[in-house]
CSV table of C-alpha atoms in Angstrom, one decimal:
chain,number,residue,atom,x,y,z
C,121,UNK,CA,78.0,125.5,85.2
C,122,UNK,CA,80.4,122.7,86.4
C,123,UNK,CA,83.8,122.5,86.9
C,124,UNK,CA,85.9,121.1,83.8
C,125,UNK,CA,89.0,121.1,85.5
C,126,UNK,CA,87.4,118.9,88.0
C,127,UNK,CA,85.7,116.5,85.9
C,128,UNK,CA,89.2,116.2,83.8
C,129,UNK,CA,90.8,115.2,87.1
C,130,UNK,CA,88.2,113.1,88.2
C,131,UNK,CA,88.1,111.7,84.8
C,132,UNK,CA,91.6,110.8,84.5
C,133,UNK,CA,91.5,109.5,88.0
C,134,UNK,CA,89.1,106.4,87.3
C,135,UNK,CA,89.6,106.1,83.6
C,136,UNK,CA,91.8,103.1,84.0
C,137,UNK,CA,90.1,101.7,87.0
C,138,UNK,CA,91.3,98.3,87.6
C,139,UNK,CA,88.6,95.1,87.2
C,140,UNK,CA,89.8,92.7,89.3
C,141,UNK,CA,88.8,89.1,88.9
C,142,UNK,CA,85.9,87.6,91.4
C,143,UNK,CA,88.2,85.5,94.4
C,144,UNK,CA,86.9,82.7,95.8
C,145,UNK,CA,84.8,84.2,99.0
C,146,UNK,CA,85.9,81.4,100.8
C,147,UNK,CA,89.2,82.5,100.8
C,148,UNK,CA,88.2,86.8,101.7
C,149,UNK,CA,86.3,85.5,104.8
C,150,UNK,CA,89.1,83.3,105.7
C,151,UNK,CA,91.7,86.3,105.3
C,152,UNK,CA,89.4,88.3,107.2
C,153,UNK,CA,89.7,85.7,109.8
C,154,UNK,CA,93.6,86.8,110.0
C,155,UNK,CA,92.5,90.6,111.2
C,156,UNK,CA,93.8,91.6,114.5
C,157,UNK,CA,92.4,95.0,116.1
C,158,UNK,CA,95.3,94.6,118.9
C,159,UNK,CA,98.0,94.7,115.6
C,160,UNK,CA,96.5,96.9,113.2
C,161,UNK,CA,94.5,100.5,113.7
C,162,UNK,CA,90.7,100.4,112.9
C,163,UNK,CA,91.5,102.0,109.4
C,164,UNK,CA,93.9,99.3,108.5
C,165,UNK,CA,90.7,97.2,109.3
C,166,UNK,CA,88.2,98.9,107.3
C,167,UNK,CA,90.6,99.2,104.0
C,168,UNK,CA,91.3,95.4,104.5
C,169,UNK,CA,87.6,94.8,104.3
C,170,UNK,CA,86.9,96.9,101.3
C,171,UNK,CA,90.0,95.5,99.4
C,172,UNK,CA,88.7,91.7,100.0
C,173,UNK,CA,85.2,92.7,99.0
C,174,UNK,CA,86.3,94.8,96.1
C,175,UNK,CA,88.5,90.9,94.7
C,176,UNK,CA,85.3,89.0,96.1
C,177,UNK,CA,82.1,90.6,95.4
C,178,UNK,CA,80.9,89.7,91.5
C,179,UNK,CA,81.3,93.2,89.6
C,180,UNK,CA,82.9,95.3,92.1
C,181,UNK,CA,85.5,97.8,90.8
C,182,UNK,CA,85.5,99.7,93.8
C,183,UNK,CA,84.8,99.4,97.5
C,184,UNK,CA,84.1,101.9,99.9
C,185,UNK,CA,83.4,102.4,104.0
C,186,UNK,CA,81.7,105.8,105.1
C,187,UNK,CA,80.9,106.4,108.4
C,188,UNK,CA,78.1,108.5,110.0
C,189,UNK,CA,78.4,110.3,113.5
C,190,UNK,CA,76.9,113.5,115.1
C,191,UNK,CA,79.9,115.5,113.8
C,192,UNK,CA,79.0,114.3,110.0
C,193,UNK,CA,80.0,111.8,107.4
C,194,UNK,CA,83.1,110.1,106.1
C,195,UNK,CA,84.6,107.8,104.2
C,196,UNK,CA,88.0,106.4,106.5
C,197,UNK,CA,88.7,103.2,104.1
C,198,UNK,CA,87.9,103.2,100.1
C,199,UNK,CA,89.8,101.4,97.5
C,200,UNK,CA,90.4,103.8,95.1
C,201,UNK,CA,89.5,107.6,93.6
C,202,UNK,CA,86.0,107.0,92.1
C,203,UNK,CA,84.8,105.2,95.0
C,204,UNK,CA,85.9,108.3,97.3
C,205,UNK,CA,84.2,110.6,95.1
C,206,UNK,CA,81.4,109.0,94.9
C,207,UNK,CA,80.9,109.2,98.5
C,208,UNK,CA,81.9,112.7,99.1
C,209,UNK,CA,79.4,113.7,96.9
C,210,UNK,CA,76.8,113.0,98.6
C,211,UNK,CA,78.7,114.1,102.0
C,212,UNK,CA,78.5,117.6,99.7
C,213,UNK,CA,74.8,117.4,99.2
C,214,UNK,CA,73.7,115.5,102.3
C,215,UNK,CA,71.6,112.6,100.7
C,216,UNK,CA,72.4,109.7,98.9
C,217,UNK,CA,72.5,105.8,98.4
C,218,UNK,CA,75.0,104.9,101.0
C,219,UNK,CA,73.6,108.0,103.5
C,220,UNK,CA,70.5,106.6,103.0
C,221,UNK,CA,71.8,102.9,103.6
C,222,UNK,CA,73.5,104.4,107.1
C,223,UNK,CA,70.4,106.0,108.4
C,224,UNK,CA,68.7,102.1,107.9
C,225,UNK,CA,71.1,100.0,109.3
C,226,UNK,CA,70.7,96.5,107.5
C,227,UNK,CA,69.2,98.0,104.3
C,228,UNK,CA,70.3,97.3,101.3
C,229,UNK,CA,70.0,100.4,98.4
C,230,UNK,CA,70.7,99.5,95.2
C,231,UNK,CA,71.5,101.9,92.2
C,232,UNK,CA,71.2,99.6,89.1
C,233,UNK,CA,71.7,102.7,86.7
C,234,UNK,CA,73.2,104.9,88.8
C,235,UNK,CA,74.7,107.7,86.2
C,236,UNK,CA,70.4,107.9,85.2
C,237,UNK,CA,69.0,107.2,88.6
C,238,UNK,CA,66.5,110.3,89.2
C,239,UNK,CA,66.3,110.0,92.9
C,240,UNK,CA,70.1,111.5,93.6
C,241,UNK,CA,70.9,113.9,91.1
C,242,UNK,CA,73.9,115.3,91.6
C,243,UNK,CA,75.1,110.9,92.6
C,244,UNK,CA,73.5,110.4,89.2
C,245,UNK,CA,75.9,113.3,87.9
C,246,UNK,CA,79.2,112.3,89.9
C,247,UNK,CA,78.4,108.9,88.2
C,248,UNK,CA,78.3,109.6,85.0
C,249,UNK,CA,81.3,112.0,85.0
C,250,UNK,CA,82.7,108.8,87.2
C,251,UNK,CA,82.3,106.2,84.6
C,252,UNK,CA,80.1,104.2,87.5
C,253,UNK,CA,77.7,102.4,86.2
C,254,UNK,CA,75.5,101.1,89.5
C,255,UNK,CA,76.2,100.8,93.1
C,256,UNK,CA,75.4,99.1,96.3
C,257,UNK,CA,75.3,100.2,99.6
C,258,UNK,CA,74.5,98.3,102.7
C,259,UNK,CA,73.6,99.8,106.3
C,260,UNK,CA,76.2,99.1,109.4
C,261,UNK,CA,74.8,99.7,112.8
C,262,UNK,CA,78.0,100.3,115.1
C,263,UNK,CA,76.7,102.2,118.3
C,264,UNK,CA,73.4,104.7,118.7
C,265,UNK,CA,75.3,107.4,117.3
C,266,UNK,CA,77.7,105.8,115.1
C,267,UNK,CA,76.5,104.2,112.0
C,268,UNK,CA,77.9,103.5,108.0
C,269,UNK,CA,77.5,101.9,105.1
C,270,UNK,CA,79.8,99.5,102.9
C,271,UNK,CA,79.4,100.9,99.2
C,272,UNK,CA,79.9,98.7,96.7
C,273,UNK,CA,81.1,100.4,92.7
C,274,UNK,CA,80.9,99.1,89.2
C,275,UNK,CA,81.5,100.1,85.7
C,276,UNK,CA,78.7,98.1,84.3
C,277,UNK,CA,74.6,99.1,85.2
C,278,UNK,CA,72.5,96.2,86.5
C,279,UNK,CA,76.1,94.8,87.6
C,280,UNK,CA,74.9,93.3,91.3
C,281,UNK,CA,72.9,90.0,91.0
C,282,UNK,CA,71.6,88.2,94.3
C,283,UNK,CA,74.8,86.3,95.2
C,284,UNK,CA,76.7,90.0,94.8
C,285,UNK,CA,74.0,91.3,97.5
C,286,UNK,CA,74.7,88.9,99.5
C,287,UNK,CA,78.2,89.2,99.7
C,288,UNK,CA,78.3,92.4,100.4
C,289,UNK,CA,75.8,92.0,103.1
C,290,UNK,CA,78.4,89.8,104.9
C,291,UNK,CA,81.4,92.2,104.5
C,292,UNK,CA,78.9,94.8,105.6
C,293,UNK,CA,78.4,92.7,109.0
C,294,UNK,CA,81.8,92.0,109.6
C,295,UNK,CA,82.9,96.0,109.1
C,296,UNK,CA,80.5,96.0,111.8
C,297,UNK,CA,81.8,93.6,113.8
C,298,UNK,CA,85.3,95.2,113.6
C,299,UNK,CA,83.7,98.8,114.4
C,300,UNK,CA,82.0,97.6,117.4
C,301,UNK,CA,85.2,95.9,118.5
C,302,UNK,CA,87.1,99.1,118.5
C,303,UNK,CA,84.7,101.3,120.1
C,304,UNK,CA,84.7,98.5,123.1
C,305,UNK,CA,88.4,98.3,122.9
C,306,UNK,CA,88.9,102.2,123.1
C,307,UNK,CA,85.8,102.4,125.6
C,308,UNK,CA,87.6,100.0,127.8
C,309,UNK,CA,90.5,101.5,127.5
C,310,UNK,CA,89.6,105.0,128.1
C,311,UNK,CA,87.5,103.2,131.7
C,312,UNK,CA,91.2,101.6,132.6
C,313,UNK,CA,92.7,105.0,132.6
C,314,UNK,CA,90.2,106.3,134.2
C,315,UNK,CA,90.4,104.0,136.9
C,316,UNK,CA,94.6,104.1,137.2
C,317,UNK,CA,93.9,107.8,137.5
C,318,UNK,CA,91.2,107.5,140.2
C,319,UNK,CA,93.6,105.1,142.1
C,320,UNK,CA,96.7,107.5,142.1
C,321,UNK,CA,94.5,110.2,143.3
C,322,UNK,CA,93.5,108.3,146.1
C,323,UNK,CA,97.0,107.2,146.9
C,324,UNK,CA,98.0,110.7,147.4
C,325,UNK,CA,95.5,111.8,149.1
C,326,UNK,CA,96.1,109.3,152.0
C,327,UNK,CA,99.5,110.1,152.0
C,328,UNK,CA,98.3,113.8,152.2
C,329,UNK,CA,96.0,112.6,155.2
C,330,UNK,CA,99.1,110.7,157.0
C,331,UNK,CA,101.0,113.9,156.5
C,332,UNK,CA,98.2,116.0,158.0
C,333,UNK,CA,97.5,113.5,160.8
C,334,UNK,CA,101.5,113.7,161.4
C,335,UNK,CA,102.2,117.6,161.6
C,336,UNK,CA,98.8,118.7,163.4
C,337,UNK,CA,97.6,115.7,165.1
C,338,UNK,CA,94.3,115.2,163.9
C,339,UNK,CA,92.7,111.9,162.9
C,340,UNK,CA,91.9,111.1,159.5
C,341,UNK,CA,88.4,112.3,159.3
C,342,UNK,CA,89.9,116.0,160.3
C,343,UNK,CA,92.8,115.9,157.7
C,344,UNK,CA,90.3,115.0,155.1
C,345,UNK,CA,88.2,118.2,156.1
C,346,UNK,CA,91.7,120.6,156.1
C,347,UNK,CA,91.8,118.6,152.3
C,348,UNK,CA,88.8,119.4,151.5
C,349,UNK,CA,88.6,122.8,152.7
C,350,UNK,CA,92.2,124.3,151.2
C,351,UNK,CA,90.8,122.9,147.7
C,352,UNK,CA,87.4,124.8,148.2
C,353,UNK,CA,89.4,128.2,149.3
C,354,UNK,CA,91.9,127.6,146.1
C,355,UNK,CA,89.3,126.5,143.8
C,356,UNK,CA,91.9,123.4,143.1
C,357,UNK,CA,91.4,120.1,142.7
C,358,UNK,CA,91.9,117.7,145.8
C,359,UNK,CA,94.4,115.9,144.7
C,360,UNK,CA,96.9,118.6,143.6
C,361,UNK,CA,96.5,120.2,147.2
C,362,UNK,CA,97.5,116.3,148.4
C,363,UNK,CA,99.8,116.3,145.3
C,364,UNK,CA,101.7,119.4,147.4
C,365,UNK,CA,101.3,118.4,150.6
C,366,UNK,CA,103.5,115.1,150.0
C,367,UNK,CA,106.1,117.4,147.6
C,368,UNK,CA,106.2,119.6,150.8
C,369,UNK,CA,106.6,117.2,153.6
C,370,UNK,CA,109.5,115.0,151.5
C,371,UNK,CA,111.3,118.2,150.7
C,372,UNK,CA,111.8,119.0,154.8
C,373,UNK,CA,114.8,118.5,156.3
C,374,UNK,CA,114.9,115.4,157.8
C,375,UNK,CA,111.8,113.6,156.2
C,376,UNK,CA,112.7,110.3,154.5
């Protein structure tokens, strides 16, 4: 049994899907070419990519990005309702074209009739209902455990020639470019923190040791071992012990 108030919603939700005339290429990669990661977030990114291939790619009525991790599939950038539902249909049923283009990074799959296609039922289905007549997903490689796919929409079957495949193949490598961007920027960013944190802890914990060395007149190897032994005893972390001792030693009368 399926869901009429569904398909009426879905229905009316790509019914007047806009068919936007081819742009020169050209002019997308060269607007691509204008993308900053440092001034816009990674999904401002991915929907600029799918708009510019949705104007540029011959046939396209709708553009989509899904991603694949271990924690499951997405889709963080698509250019409107069909191309969303296309994807999250086969999120639902755990195969399809553009899961199957993500598990193959560089493949191309192409649906030419996809609302009769056999292989994906329920896709074929979600098509149909869709008004999608073919699609074409191509395979991003990102990381090990990060992959995608750009997915490619359009009301006609047999709409993507060679020079459509090819198009998207190039969006499809510079979505990966951008992904592999951000993933260095926020790796390298996470490893900065990391390393500010690392330096403050051994900031205090000198001052700790000078503090030590100061009150019970050991050298620094010994205040290091009281350290080392309080945050044993309180199963605490060294430098909140340090982190104390300097609160305590600048609250005493006297101390500067």
């Amino acid at each position: 049994m399926t869901d009429s108030a569904g398909d009426e919603e879905l229905v009316a939700a790509t019914a007047d899907l806009p068919r936007p005339a081819p742009t020169d290429p050209i002019e997308a990669f060269a607007a691509l070419g204008l993308l900053r990661l440092s001034e816009n977030d990674l999904r401002q990114v991915l929907s600029r990519i799918a708009e510019l291939a949705k104007v540029a790619i011959p046939g396209a009525a709708e553009v989509s990005v899904t991603l694949v991790s271990g924690t499951g599939a997405g889709t963080p950038a698509f250019t409107g309702a069909a191309a969303k539902a296309m994807d999250e249909s086969q999120y639902g049923e755990g195969r399809g074209p553009c899961l199957d283009a993500a598990a193959r990074p560089g493949s191309v799959v192409s649906m030419p009739r996809a609302a009769t296609d056999t292989r994906y039922p329920l896709f074929a289905a979600t098509a149909a209902r869709a008004g999608v007549g073919s699609s074409l997903s191509v395979g991003i490689q990102v990381v090990p455990r990060l992959t995608g796919a750009l997915n490619v929409y359009a009301h006609k079957t047999e709409a993507f020639g060679d020079e459509a495949v090819e198009l998207a193949v190039t969006f499809a490598n510079y979505a990966a470019v951008a992904l592999a961007n951000a993933h260095l920027y926020e790796t390298t960013s996470a490893l900065a923190g990391q390393m500010a944190e690392a330096m403050s802890s051994r900031a205090v914990i000198e001052q700790a040791k000078g503090v030590l060395m100061a009150q019970q007149g050991v050298d620094a190897d010994e205040a290091f071992a009281i350290l080392s032994r309080a945050s044993q005893v309180s199963n605490r972390k060294l430098r909140d012990i340090a982190q104390g001792i300097v609160l305590g030693a600048r609250r005493e009368p006297g101390s500067p």
